[in-house]
PDB file of C-alpha atoms in Angstrom:
ATOM      1  CA  VAL E   1      88.295  91.985 170.668  1.00  0.00           C
ATOM      2  CA  PRO E   2      88.026  89.484 167.803  1.00  0.00           C
ATOM      3  CA  ASN E   3      91.300  88.066 166.483  1.00  0.00           C
ATOM      4  CA  ILE E   4      91.089  88.474 162.686  1.00  0.00           C
ATOM      5  CA  THR E   5      93.921  87.677 160.280  1.00  0.00           C
ATOM      6  CA  ALA E   6      95.105  90.849 158.566  1.00  0.00           C
ATOM      7  CA  PRO E   7      93.985  90.986 154.914  1.00  0.00           C
ATOM      8  CA  ASN E   8      95.865  92.343 151.933  1.00  0.00           C
ATOM      9  CA  PRO E   9      94.925  95.845 150.771  1.00  0.00           C
ATOM     10  CA  THR E  10      92.711  94.423 148.049  1.00  0.00           C
ATOM     11  CA  ASP E  11      91.162  91.617 150.105  1.00  0.00           C
ATOM     12  CA  THR E  12      87.639  91.911 151.473  1.00  0.00           C
ATOM     13  CA  THR E  13      86.375  90.924 154.889  1.00  0.00           C
ATOM     14  CA  THR E  14      83.099  89.311 155.764  1.00  0.00           C
ATOM     15  CA  GLY E  15      82.750  90.792 159.214  1.00  0.00           C
ATOM     16  CA  SER E  16      81.449  94.168 160.269  1.00  0.00           C
ATOM     17  CA  SER E  17      83.229  97.392 159.317  1.00  0.00           C
ATOM     18  CA  SER E  18      84.603  97.767 162.847  1.00  0.00           C
ATOM     19  CA  ALA E  19      86.460  94.445 162.531  1.00  0.00           C
ATOM     20  CA  VAL E  20      88.517  95.371 159.483  1.00  0.00           C
ATOM     21  CA  ALA E  21      92.203  94.685 160.221  1.00  0.00           C
ATOM     22  CA  PRO E  22      95.177  96.619 158.820  1.00  0.00           C
ATOM     23  CA  PRO E  23      96.955  95.403 155.671  1.00  0.00           C
ATOM     24  CA  THR E  24     100.002  93.174 156.017  1.00  0.00           C
ATOM     25  CA  THR E  25     102.128  94.841 153.322  1.00  0.00           C
ATOM     26  CA  PRO E  26     104.746  97.244 154.776  1.00  0.00           C
ATOM     27  CA  ALA E  27     103.620 100.831 154.645  1.00  0.00           C
ATOM     28  CA  PRO E  28     105.425 103.033 152.094  1.00  0.00           C
ATOM     29  CA  VAL E  29     107.250 106.117 153.282  1.00  0.00           C
ATOM     30  CA  SER E  30     105.840 109.384 151.934  1.00  0.00           C
ATOM     31  CA  SER E  31     108.419 111.882 150.706  1.00  0.00           C
ATOM     32  CA  THR E  32     106.049 114.851 150.566  1.00  0.00           C
ATOM     33  CA  ALA E  33     104.458 116.776 153.367  1.00  0.00           C
ATOM     34  CA  GLY E  34     101.632 119.285 153.319  1.00  0.00           C
ATOM     35  CA  PRO E  35      98.025 119.853 154.313  1.00  0.00           C
ATOM     36  CA  LEU E  36      95.933 116.728 153.836  1.00  0.00           C
ATOM     37  CA  GLU E  37      92.534 116.879 152.183  1.00  0.00           C
ATOM     38  CA  PRO E  38      89.588 115.234 153.965  1.00  0.00           C
ATOM     39  CA  LEU E  39      89.002 111.561 153.294  1.00  0.00           C
ATOM     40  CA  PRO E  40      86.312 110.552 150.786  1.00  0.00           C
ATOM     41  CA  PRO E  41      82.916 109.462 152.169  1.00  0.00           C
ATOM     42  CA  GLY E  42      83.036 106.005 153.754  1.00  0.00           C
ATOM     43  CA  TRP E  43      86.762 106.087 154.502  1.00  0.00           C
ATOM     44  CA  GLU E  44      88.444 106.049 157.920  1.00  0.00           C
ATOM     45  CA  MET E  45      92.058 106.341 159.089  1.00  0.00           C
ATOM     46  CA  ARG E  46      93.253 103.934 161.784  1.00  0.00           C
ATOM     47  CA  THR E  47      96.561 103.075 163.487  1.00  0.00           C
ATOM     48  CA  ASP E  48      97.857  99.544 163.922  1.00  0.00           C
ATOM     49  CA  GLN E  49      99.740  98.155 166.963  1.00  0.00           C
ATOM     50  CA  HIS E  50     103.041  99.444 165.547  1.00  0.00           C
ATOM     51  CA  GLY E  51     101.799 102.991 165.224  1.00  0.00           C
ATOM     52  CA  ARG E  52     101.451 102.870 161.455  1.00  0.00           C
ATOM     53  CA  SER E  53      98.498 104.602 159.835  1.00  0.00           C
ATOM     54  CA  TYR E  54      96.263 102.721 157.423  1.00  0.00           C
ATOM     55  CA  TYR E  55      92.929 103.439 155.794  1.00  0.00           C
ATOM     56  CA  VAL E  56      89.665 101.513 155.850  1.00  0.00           C
ATOM     57  CA  ASP E  57      87.147 101.692 153.026  1.00  0.00           C
ATOM     58  CA  HIS E  58      83.816 100.822 154.624  1.00  0.00           C
ATOM     59  CA  ASN E  59      82.145 100.899 151.195  1.00  0.00           C
ATOM     60  CA  THR E  60      84.074  97.846 149.959  1.00  0.00           C
ATOM     61  CA  ARG E  61      85.383  96.613 153.351  1.00  0.00           C
ATOM     62  CA  THR E  62      88.998  96.784 152.227  1.00  0.00           C
ATOM     63  CA  THR E  63      92.152  98.328 153.709  1.00  0.00           C
ATOM     64  CA  THR E  64      95.171 100.051 152.196  1.00  0.00           C
ATOM     65  CA  TRP E  65      98.320 101.839 153.304  1.00  0.00           C
ATOM     66  CA  GLU E  66      97.869 104.616 150.731  1.00  0.00           C
ATOM     67  CA  ARG E  67      95.747 107.592 151.655  1.00  0.00           C
ATOM     68  CA  PRO E  68      92.791 107.817 149.245  1.00  0.00           C
ATOM     69  CA  GLN E  69      92.346 111.028 147.326  1.00  0.00           C
ATOM     70  CA  PRO E  70      88.902 112.565 146.784  1.00  0.00           C
ATOM     71  CA  LEU E  71      87.379 112.116 143.359  1.00  0.00           C
ATOM     72  CA  PRO E  72      88.094 114.889 140.841  1.00  0.00           C
ATOM     73  CA  GLN E  73      85.396 117.421 140.118  1.00  0.00           C
ATOM     74  CA  GLY E  74      82.553 115.979 138.069  1.00  0.00           C
ATOM     75  CA  TRP E  75      83.230 112.350 139.036  1.00  0.00           C
ATOM     76  CA  GLU E  76      80.897 110.051 140.962  1.00  0.00           C
ATOM     77  CA  ARG E  77      81.288 106.629 142.555  1.00  0.00           C
ATOM     78  CA  ARG E  78      78.548 104.072 141.868  1.00  0.00           C
ATOM     79  CA  VAL E  79      77.864 100.381 142.442  1.00  0.00           C
ATOM     80  CA  ASP E  80      76.244  98.170 139.800  1.00  0.00           C
ATOM     81  CA  ASN E  81      73.636  95.471 140.452  1.00  0.00           C
ATOM     82  CA  ARG E  82      76.409  92.912 140.986  1.00  0.00           C
ATOM     83  CA  GLY E  83      78.060  94.940 143.731  1.00  0.00           C
ATOM     84  CA  ARG E  84      80.977  96.104 141.595  1.00  0.00           C
ATOM     85  CA  VAL E  85      82.251  99.649 142.099  1.00  0.00           C
ATOM     86  CA  TYR E  86      82.666 101.869 139.047  1.00  0.00           C
ATOM     87  CA  TYR E  87      83.135 105.588 138.455  1.00  0.00           C
ATOM     88  CA  VAL E  88      81.150 108.002 136.319  1.00  0.00           C
ATOM     89  CA  ASP E  89      82.720 111.047 134.670  1.00  0.00           C
ATOM     90  CA  HIS E  90      79.864 113.508 134.173  1.00  0.00           C
ATOM     91  CA  ASN E  91      82.207 115.838 132.289  1.00  0.00           C
ATOM     92  CA  THR E  92      82.610 113.448 129.356  1.00  0.00           C
ATOM     93  CA  ARG E  93      79.678 111.095 130.124  1.00  0.00           C
ATOM     94  CA  THR E  94      81.965 108.061 130.340  1.00  0.00           C
ATOM     95  CA  THR E  95      82.527 105.318 132.927  1.00  0.00           C
ATOM     96  CA  THR E  96      85.540 103.365 134.138  1.00  0.00           C
ATOM     97  CA  TRP E  97      86.347 100.606 136.608  1.00  0.00           C
ATOM     98  CA  HIS E  98      89.519 102.375 137.788  1.00  0.00           C
ATOM     99  CA  ARG E  99      89.404 105.068 140.457  1.00  0.00           C
ATOM    100  CA  PRO E 100      90.543 108.314 138.785  1.00  0.00           C
ATOM    101  CA  ASN E 101      93.293 110.532 140.140  1.00  0.00           C
ATOM    102  CA  ALA E 102      95.112 113.641 138.986  1.00  0.00           C
ATOM    103  CA  GLU E 103      97.903 111.676 137.288  1.00  0.00           C
ATOM    104  CA  SER E 104      95.617 109.373 135.296  1.00  0.00           C
ATOM    105  CA  LEU E 105      93.434 112.278 134.165  1.00  0.00           C
ATOM    106  CA  SER E 106      96.507 114.227 133.067  1.00  0.00           C
ATOM    107  CA  ASN E 107      97.813 111.258 131.077  1.00  0.00           C
ATOM    108  CA  TYR E 108      94.415 110.790 129.436  1.00  0.00           C
ATOM    109  CA  ALA E 109      94.210 114.491 128.492  1.00  0.00           C
ATOM    110  CA  ASN E 110      97.698 114.343 126.965  1.00  0.00           C
ATOM    111  CA  TRP E 111      96.738 111.240 124.990  1.00  0.00           C
ATOM    112  CA  GLN E 112      93.561 112.906 123.707  1.00  0.00           C
ATOM    113  CA  GLU E 113      95.547 115.939 122.560  1.00  0.00           C
ATOM    114  CA  TRP E 114      98.150 113.762 120.821  1.00  0.00           C
ATOM    115  CA  ARG E 115      95.451 111.697 119.097  1.00  0.00           C
ATOM    116  CA  GLY E 116      93.629 114.825 117.917  1.00  0.00           C
ATOM    117  CA  ASN E 117      96.823 116.323 116.477  1.00  0.00           C
ATOM    118  CA  ARG E 118      97.633 113.057 114.732  1.00  0.00           C
ATOM    119  CA  THR E 119      94.164 112.852 113.198  1.00  0.00           C
ATOM    120  CA  LEU E 120      94.464 116.399 111.866  1.00  0.00           C
ATOM    121  CA  GLU E 121      97.898 115.617 110.459  1.00  0.00           C
ATOM    122  CA  GLN E 122      96.589 112.530 108.668  1.00  0.00           C
ATOM    123  CA  PHE E 123      93.625 114.491 107.333  1.00  0.00           C
ATOM    124  CA  GLY E 124      95.965 117.172 106.033  1.00  0.00           C
ATOM    125  CA  GLN E 125      98.181 114.631 104.302  1.00  0.00           C
ATOM    126  CA  ARG E 126      95.192 112.974 102.650  1.00  0.00           C
ATOM    127  CA  PHE E 127      93.122 115.946 101.522  1.00  0.00           C
ATOM    128  CA  LEU E 128      95.146 119.133 101.875  1.00  0.00           C
ATOM    129  CA  PHE E 129      98.197 118.502  99.765  1.00  0.00           C
ATOM    130  CA  PRO E 130      99.842 121.700  98.569  1.00  0.00           C
ATOM    131  CA  GLN E 131      99.008 122.342  94.981  1.00  0.00           C
ATOM    132  CA  GLN E 132     101.941 121.680  92.688  1.00  0.00           C
ATOM    133  CA  GLN E 133     101.766 122.693  89.062  1.00  0.00           C
ATOM    134  CA  SER E 134     103.847 120.931  86.467  1.00  0.00           C
ATOM    135  CA  SER E 135     106.169 123.252  84.586  1.00  0.00           C
ATOM    136  CA  ALA E 136     105.675 121.149  81.466  1.00  0.00           C
ATOM    137  CA  GLN E 137     101.868 121.268  81.562  1.00  0.00           C
ATOM    138  CA  ASP E 138     101.680 123.343  78.406  1.00  0.00           C
ATOM    139  CA  ASN E 139     103.702 120.704  76.543  1.00  0.00           C
ATOM    140  CA  ASP E 140     101.492 117.794  77.669  1.00  0.00           C
ATOM    141  CA  PRO E 141     100.941 115.600  74.565  1.00  0.00           C
ATOM    142  CA  LEU E 142      97.406 114.748  75.776  1.00  0.00           C
ATOM    143  CA  GLY E 143      96.411 118.386  75.624  1.00  0.00           C
ATOM    144  CA  PRO E 144      94.564 120.446  78.246  1.00  0.00           C
ATOM    145  CA  LEU E 145      92.363 118.885  80.894  1.00  0.00           C
ATOM    146  CA  PRO E 146      88.565 119.063  80.576  1.00  0.00           C
ATOM    147  CA  VAL E 147      86.796 122.046  82.125  1.00  0.00           C
ATOM    148  CA  GLY E 148      86.611 121.784  85.913  1.00  0.00           C
ATOM    149  CA  TRP E 149      89.535 119.333  86.197  1.00  0.00           C
ATOM    150  CA  GLU E 150      92.917 119.937  87.791  1.00  0.00           C
ATOM    151  CA  LYS E 151      96.145 117.943  87.917  1.00  0.00           C
ATOM    152  CA  ARG E 152      98.013 117.738  91.234  1.00  0.00           C
ATOM    153  CA  ILE E 153     100.945 115.901  92.796  1.00  0.00           C
ATOM    154  CA  ASP E 154     100.779 114.477  96.323  1.00  0.00           C
ATOM    155  CA  SER E 155     103.551 114.345  98.933  1.00  0.00           C
ATOM    156  CA  ASN E 156     104.791 111.032  97.449  1.00  0.00           C
ATOM    157  CA  ASN E 157     105.134 112.589  93.968  1.00  0.00           C
ATOM    158  CA  ARG E 158     102.125 110.654  92.677  1.00  0.00           C
ATOM    159  CA  VAL E 159      99.964 112.400  90.106  1.00  0.00           C
ATOM    160  CA  TYR E 160      96.217 112.533  90.724  1.00  0.00           C
ATOM    161  CA  PHE E 161      93.325 114.515  89.296  1.00  0.00           C
ATOM    162  CA  VAL E 162      90.710 116.707  90.973  1.00  0.00           C
ATOM    163  CA  ASN E 163      87.198 117.109  89.596  1.00  0.00           C
ATOM    164  CA  HIS E 164      85.954 120.411  91.029  1.00  0.00           C
ATOM    165  CA  SER E 165      82.507 119.848  89.543  1.00  0.00           C
ATOM    166  CA  ASN E 166      81.641 117.034  91.956  1.00  0.00           C
ATOM    167  CA  ARG E 167      84.534 117.533  94.415  1.00  0.00           C
ATOM    168  CA  THR E 168      86.124 114.127  93.859  1.00  0.00           C
ATOM    169  CA  THR E 169      89.654 112.912  93.164  1.00  0.00           C
ATOM    170  CA  GLN E 170      90.957 110.000  91.132  1.00  0.00           C
ATOM    171  CA  TRP E 171      94.176 108.487  89.846  1.00  0.00           C
ATOM    172  CA  GLU E 172      92.968 107.983  86.265  1.00  0.00           C
ATOM    173  CA  ASP E 173      93.602 110.743  83.764  1.00  0.00           C
ATOM    174  CA  PRO E 174      90.171 111.982  82.570  1.00  0.00           C
ATOM    175  CA  ARG E 175      91.637 112.497  79.107  1.00  0.00           C
ATOM    176  CA  THR E 176      92.295 108.766  78.722  1.00  0.00           C
ATOM    177  CA  GLN E 177      89.261 107.328  80.474  1.00  0.00           C
ATOM    178  CA  GLY E 178      87.237 107.300  77.268  1.00  0.00           C
ATOM    179  CA  ILE E 179      89.877 105.235  75.465  1.00  0.00           C
ATOM    180  CA  MET E 180      88.709 102.001  77.143  1.00  0.00           C
ATOM    181  CA  GLN E 181      86.911  99.761  74.713  1.00  0.00           C
ATOM    182  CA  GLU E 182      83.286  99.686  75.855  1.00  0.00           C
ATOM    183  CA  ASP E 183      80.131  99.020  73.913  1.00  0.00           C
ATOM    184  CA  PRO E 184      77.706 101.923  73.535  1.00  0.00           C
ATOM    185  CA  LEU E 185      74.745 102.132  75.908  1.00  0.00           C
ATOM    186  CA  PRO E 186      71.374 100.848  74.693  1.00  0.00           C
ATOM    187  CA  GLU E 187      69.030 103.359  73.124  1.00  0.00           C
ATOM    188  CA  GLY E 188      67.431 105.657  75.661  1.00  0.00           C
ATOM    189  CA  TRP E 189      70.106 105.050  78.322  1.00  0.00           C
ATOM    190  CA  GLU E 190      72.474 107.601  79.831  1.00  0.00           C
ATOM    191  CA  MET E 191      75.459 107.277  82.180  1.00  0.00           C
ATOM    192  CA  ARG E 192      75.799 109.770  85.052  1.00  0.00           C
ATOM    193  CA  TYR E 193      77.823 110.202  88.262  1.00  0.00           C
ATOM    194  CA  THR E 194      76.657 110.886  91.802  1.00  0.00           C
ATOM    195  CA  THR E 195      78.124 113.700  93.904  1.00  0.00           C
ATOM    196  CA  GLU E 196      80.494 111.080  95.389  1.00  0.00           C
ATOM    197  CA  GLY E 197      81.699 110.126  91.905  1.00  0.00           C
ATOM    198  CA  VAL E 198      79.837 106.785  91.740  1.00  0.00           C
ATOM    199  CA  ARG E 199      78.662 105.827  88.273  1.00  0.00           C
ATOM    200  CA  TYR E 200      74.992 105.019  87.671  1.00  0.00           C
ATOM    201  CA  PHE E 201      72.695 104.674  84.677  1.00  0.00           C
ATOM    202  CA  VAL E 202      69.455 106.390  83.711  1.00  0.00           C
ATOM    203  CA  ASP E 203      66.817 104.612  81.606  1.00  0.00           C
ATOM    204  CA  HIS E 204      64.789 107.369  79.994  1.00  0.00           C
ATOM    205  CA  ASN E 205      62.452 104.780  78.492  1.00  0.00           C
ATOM    206  CA  THR E 206      61.099 103.731  81.901  1.00  0.00           C
ATOM    207  CA  ARG E 207      62.313 106.757  83.865  1.00  0.00           C
ATOM    208  CA  THR E 208      64.302 104.604  86.273  1.00  0.00           C
ATOM    209  CA  THR E 209      67.894 104.568  87.494  1.00  0.00           C
ATOM    210  CA  THR E 210      70.259 101.736  88.416  1.00  0.00           C
ATOM    211  CA  PHE E 211      73.852 101.118  89.349  1.00  0.00           C
ATOM    212  CA  GLN E 212      73.876  97.986  87.178  1.00  0.00           C
ATOM    213  CA  ASP E 213      75.459  98.468  83.764  1.00  0.00           C
ATOM    214  CA  PRO E 214      72.713  97.728  81.180  1.00  0.00           C
ATOM    215  CA  ARG E 215      75.367  96.434  78.792  1.00  0.00           C
ATOM    216  CA  GLY E 216      75.713  93.326  81.042  1.00  0.00           C
ATOM    217  CA  GLY E 217      78.493  90.980  80.098  1.00  0.00           C
ATOM    218  CA  THR E 218      80.682  93.776  78.709  1.00  0.00           C
ATOM    219  CA  GLN E 219      84.238  92.549  78.331  1.00  0.00           C
ATOM    220  CA  LYS E 220      86.392  94.390  80.849  1.00  0.00           C
ATOM    221  CA  GLY E 221      89.680  92.972  79.582  1.00  0.00           C
ATOM    222  CA  PRO E 222      92.183  90.778  81.438  1.00  0.00           C
ATOM    223  CA  LYS E 223      92.286  90.931  85.214  1.00  0.00           C
ATOM    224  CA  GLY E 224      95.302  91.938  87.257  1.00  0.00           C
ATOM    225  CA  ALA E 225      96.843  90.483  90.387  1.00  0.00           C
ATOM    226  CA  TYR E 226      93.989  91.713  92.609  1.00  0.00           C
ATOM    227  CA  GLY E 227      91.254  90.110  90.534  1.00  0.00           C
ATOM    228  CA  VAL E 228      90.040  93.376  88.993  1.00  0.00           C
ATOM    229  CA  PRO E 229      90.398  94.627  85.409  1.00  0.00           C
ATOM    230  CA  ILE E 230      93.877  95.958  84.674  1.00  0.00           C
ATOM    231  CA  GLN E 231      92.585  99.437  83.841  1.00  0.00           C
ATOM    232  CA  TYR E 232      91.175  99.700  87.394  1.00  0.00           C
ATOM    233  CA  GLU E 233      94.019  97.932  89.181  1.00  0.00           C
ATOM    234  CA  ARG E 234      96.039 101.042  90.039  1.00  0.00           C
ATOM    235  CA  SER E 235      93.065 102.750  91.700  1.00  0.00           C
ATOM    236  CA  PHE E 236      92.039  99.555  93.485  1.00  0.00           C
ATOM    237  CA  ARG E 237      95.564  98.944  94.804  1.00  0.00           C
ATOM    238  CA  TRP E 238      95.748 102.457  96.244  1.00  0.00           C
ATOM    239  CA  LYS E 239      92.288 102.219  97.834  1.00  0.00           C
ATOM    240  CA  LEU E 240      93.155  98.855  99.387  1.00  0.00           C
ATOM    241  CA  GLY E 241      96.406 100.204 100.828  1.00  0.00           C
ATOM    242  CA  GLN E 242      94.688 103.337 102.123  1.00  0.00           C
ATOM    243  CA  PHE E 243      91.934 101.274 103.735  1.00  0.00           C
ATOM    244  CA  ARG E 244      94.428  99.108 105.598  1.00  0.00           C
ATOM    245  CA  TYR E 245      96.440 102.163 106.639  1.00  0.00           C
ATOM    246  CA  LEU E 246      93.377 103.915 108.078  1.00  0.00           C
ATOM    247  CA  CYS E 247      92.294 100.774 109.939  1.00  0.00           C
ATOM    248  CA  GLN E 248      95.717 100.575 111.557  1.00  0.00           C
ATOM    249  CA  SER E 249      96.120 104.298 112.329  1.00  0.00           C
ATOM    250  CA  ASN E 250      92.639 104.717 113.828  1.00  0.00           C
ATOM    251  CA  VAL E 251      92.942 101.817 116.244  1.00  0.00           C
ATOM    252  CA  LEU E 252      91.456 102.550 119.663  1.00  0.00           C
ATOM    253  CA  PRO E 253      93.534 102.512 122.844  1.00  0.00           C
ATOM    254  CA  GLY E 254      93.488  99.218 124.685  1.00  0.00           C
ATOM    255  CA  HIS E 255      93.190  97.264 121.432  1.00  0.00           C
ATOM    256  CA  VAL E 256      96.002  95.271 119.842  1.00  0.00           C
ATOM    257  CA  LYS E 257      96.365  93.584 116.481  1.00  0.00           C
ATOM    258  CA  ILE E 258      96.986  89.836 116.569  1.00  0.00           C
ATOM    259  CA  THR E 259      97.725  87.839 113.412  1.00  0.00           C
ATOM    260  CA  VAL E 260      96.954  84.131 113.658  1.00  0.00           C
ATOM    261  CA  ALA E 261      96.707  81.176 111.314  1.00  0.00           C
ATOM    262  CA  ARG E 262      93.487  79.202 111.030  1.00  0.00           C
ATOM    263  CA  ASP E 263      95.213  75.902 111.795  1.00  0.00           C
ATOM    264  CA  ASN E 264      97.208  77.308 114.736  1.00  0.00           C
ATOM    265  CA  LEU E 265      94.741  79.720 116.314  1.00  0.00           C
ATOM    266  CA  PHE E 266      95.328  79.088 120.028  1.00  0.00           C
ATOM    267  CA  GLU E 267      99.114  78.777 119.909  1.00  0.00           C
ATOM    268  CA  ASP E 268      99.598  81.889 117.759  1.00  0.00           C
ATOM    269  CA  SER E 269      97.273  84.066 119.836  1.00  0.00           C
ATOM    270  CA  PHE E 270      98.769  82.864 123.147  1.00  0.00           C
ATOM    271  CA  ALA E 271     102.338  83.498 121.999  1.00  0.00           C
ATOM    272  CA  GLN E 272     101.583  87.010 120.737  1.00  0.00           C
ATOM    273  CA  ILE E 273      99.601  88.030 123.821  1.00  0.00           C
ATOM    274  CA  MET E 274     102.372  86.862 126.146  1.00  0.00           C
ATOM    275  CA  ARG E 275     104.877  89.039 124.273  1.00  0.00           C
ATOM    276  CA  LEU E 276     102.819  92.211 124.839  1.00  0.00           C
ATOM    277  CA  GLN E 277     103.407  94.635 127.680  1.00  0.00           C
ATOM    278  CA  PRO E 278     100.705  94.877 130.382  1.00  0.00           C
ATOM    279  CA  PHE E 279      99.881  98.483 129.521  1.00  0.00           C
ATOM    280  CA  ASP E 280      99.172  97.460 125.900  1.00  0.00           C
ATOM    281  CA  LEU E 281      96.424  95.149 127.136  1.00  0.00           C
TER     282      LEU E 281
END
């Protein structure tokens, strides 16, 4: 009988499958008892010289004290062209390097449910605000809104306007948009809006359209803190904040946000990664 040093549960042996020795880590004591399911294909249970049971995986030539559980329904074990074992979930058409078990699948299902509920909640907050009518609407000094427009208030008590004609929303009051000082369009030109509310221009002289303002060089007035004209700054500030919020809220699991300085890239990234918990990575 060959005398082979006992490997750790995750170590591999270079000999034949019959020469695999038991792991050296003390065997854990199981607190539950019940009928045992058959071992997965390629596995074998053995007993060491102290009467302790261990398990041999002939597929990877490794040993472990823990009894392997069969793969859940719809899962398959495969090996890539580099000899690495991975698992295929035919239910969701996804792959993973980690062997699935009942606990991990339950945690993943709970996470999926939580993420779906959160997405619906965010969608509701963004697009399904309860309609709130101002009691002083009749006394508005600007007069009634144009046909097809509606004034609403979001959950943060911010006033915005809904254009039911093209199903868009905006912060600017449509009754004051025309007050901006702009030169008239050249003869034969017309300004229109797409279904998404994007402005474009029609040249009836050449029967062409463009997003470029034909009045080129039109004075847009002084610029605000964000480098855009003051009259657009409020809308731009909200869109910028909303964009950053959505980027942060829709982050995928297993991804973390790291803020570093250009002149201190390695040190900043190393310090932040070392402060993270293993499950965040």
